[in-house]
XYZ file of C-alpha atoms in Angstrom:
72
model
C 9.331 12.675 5.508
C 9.269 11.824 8.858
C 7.529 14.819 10.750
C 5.370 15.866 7.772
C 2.163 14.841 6.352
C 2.364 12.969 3.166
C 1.258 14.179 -0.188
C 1.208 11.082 -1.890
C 2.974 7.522 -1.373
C 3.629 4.387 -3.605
C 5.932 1.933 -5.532
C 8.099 3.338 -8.468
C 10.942 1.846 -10.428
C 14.187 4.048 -9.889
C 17.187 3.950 -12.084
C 20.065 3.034 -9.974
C 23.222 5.526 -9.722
C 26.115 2.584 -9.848
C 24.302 -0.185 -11.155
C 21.677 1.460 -13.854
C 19.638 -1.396 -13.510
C 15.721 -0.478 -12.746
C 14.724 -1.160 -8.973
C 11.381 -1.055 -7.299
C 11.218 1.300 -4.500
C 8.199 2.765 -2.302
C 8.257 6.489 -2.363
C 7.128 8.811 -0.533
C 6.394 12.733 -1.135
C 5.681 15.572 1.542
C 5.750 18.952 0.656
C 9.477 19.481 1.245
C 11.557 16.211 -0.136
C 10.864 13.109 -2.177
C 12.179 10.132 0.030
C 12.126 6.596 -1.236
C 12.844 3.098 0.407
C 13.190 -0.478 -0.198
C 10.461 -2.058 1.452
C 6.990 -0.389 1.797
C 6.827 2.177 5.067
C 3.922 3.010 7.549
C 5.666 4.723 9.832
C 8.846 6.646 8.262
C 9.716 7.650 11.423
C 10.796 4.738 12.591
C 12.515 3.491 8.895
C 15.418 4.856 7.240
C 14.845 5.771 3.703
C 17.209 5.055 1.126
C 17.685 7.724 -0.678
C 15.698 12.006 -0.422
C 15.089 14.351 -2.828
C 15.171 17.829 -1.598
C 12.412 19.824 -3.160
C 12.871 22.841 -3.806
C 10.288 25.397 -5.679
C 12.132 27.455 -8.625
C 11.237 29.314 -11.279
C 10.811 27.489 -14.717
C 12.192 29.090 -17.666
C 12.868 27.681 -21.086
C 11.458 24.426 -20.902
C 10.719 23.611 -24.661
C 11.832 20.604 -26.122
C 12.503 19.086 -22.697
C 10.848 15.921 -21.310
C 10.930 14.755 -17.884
C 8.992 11.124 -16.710
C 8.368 8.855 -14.666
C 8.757 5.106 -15.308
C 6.232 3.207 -13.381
């Protein structure tokens, strides 16, 4: 997220992977990856995120009955 010009930025509540307890974390989304952080970022150069999401564009097939969301 560093080099790239953000799409969108802001604080979301992420289930956590050992402790699934909900946790507020400031995310932010480029183009290519989905990082996210624990305190809110200007400059993600100079911060270490957390945690990034690789995104990757795929075909969708077969997607009824499936739901994916966001808790905010």
């Amino acid at each position: 997220a560093a080099s790239e010009a953000w799409v969108h930025s802001g604080w979301m509540s992420k289930q956590g992977h050992l402790n699934p307890a909900w946790k507020n974390r400031f995310f932010v989304l480029t183009s290519t990856e989905l990082a996210y952080y624990k305190e809110e970022v200007n400059e993600p150069a100079a911060a270490t995120p957390a945690g990034v999401v690789p995104l990757q564009v795929k075909p969708v097939t077969n997607i009824h009955h499936r739901w994916s969301y966001f808790h905010a």
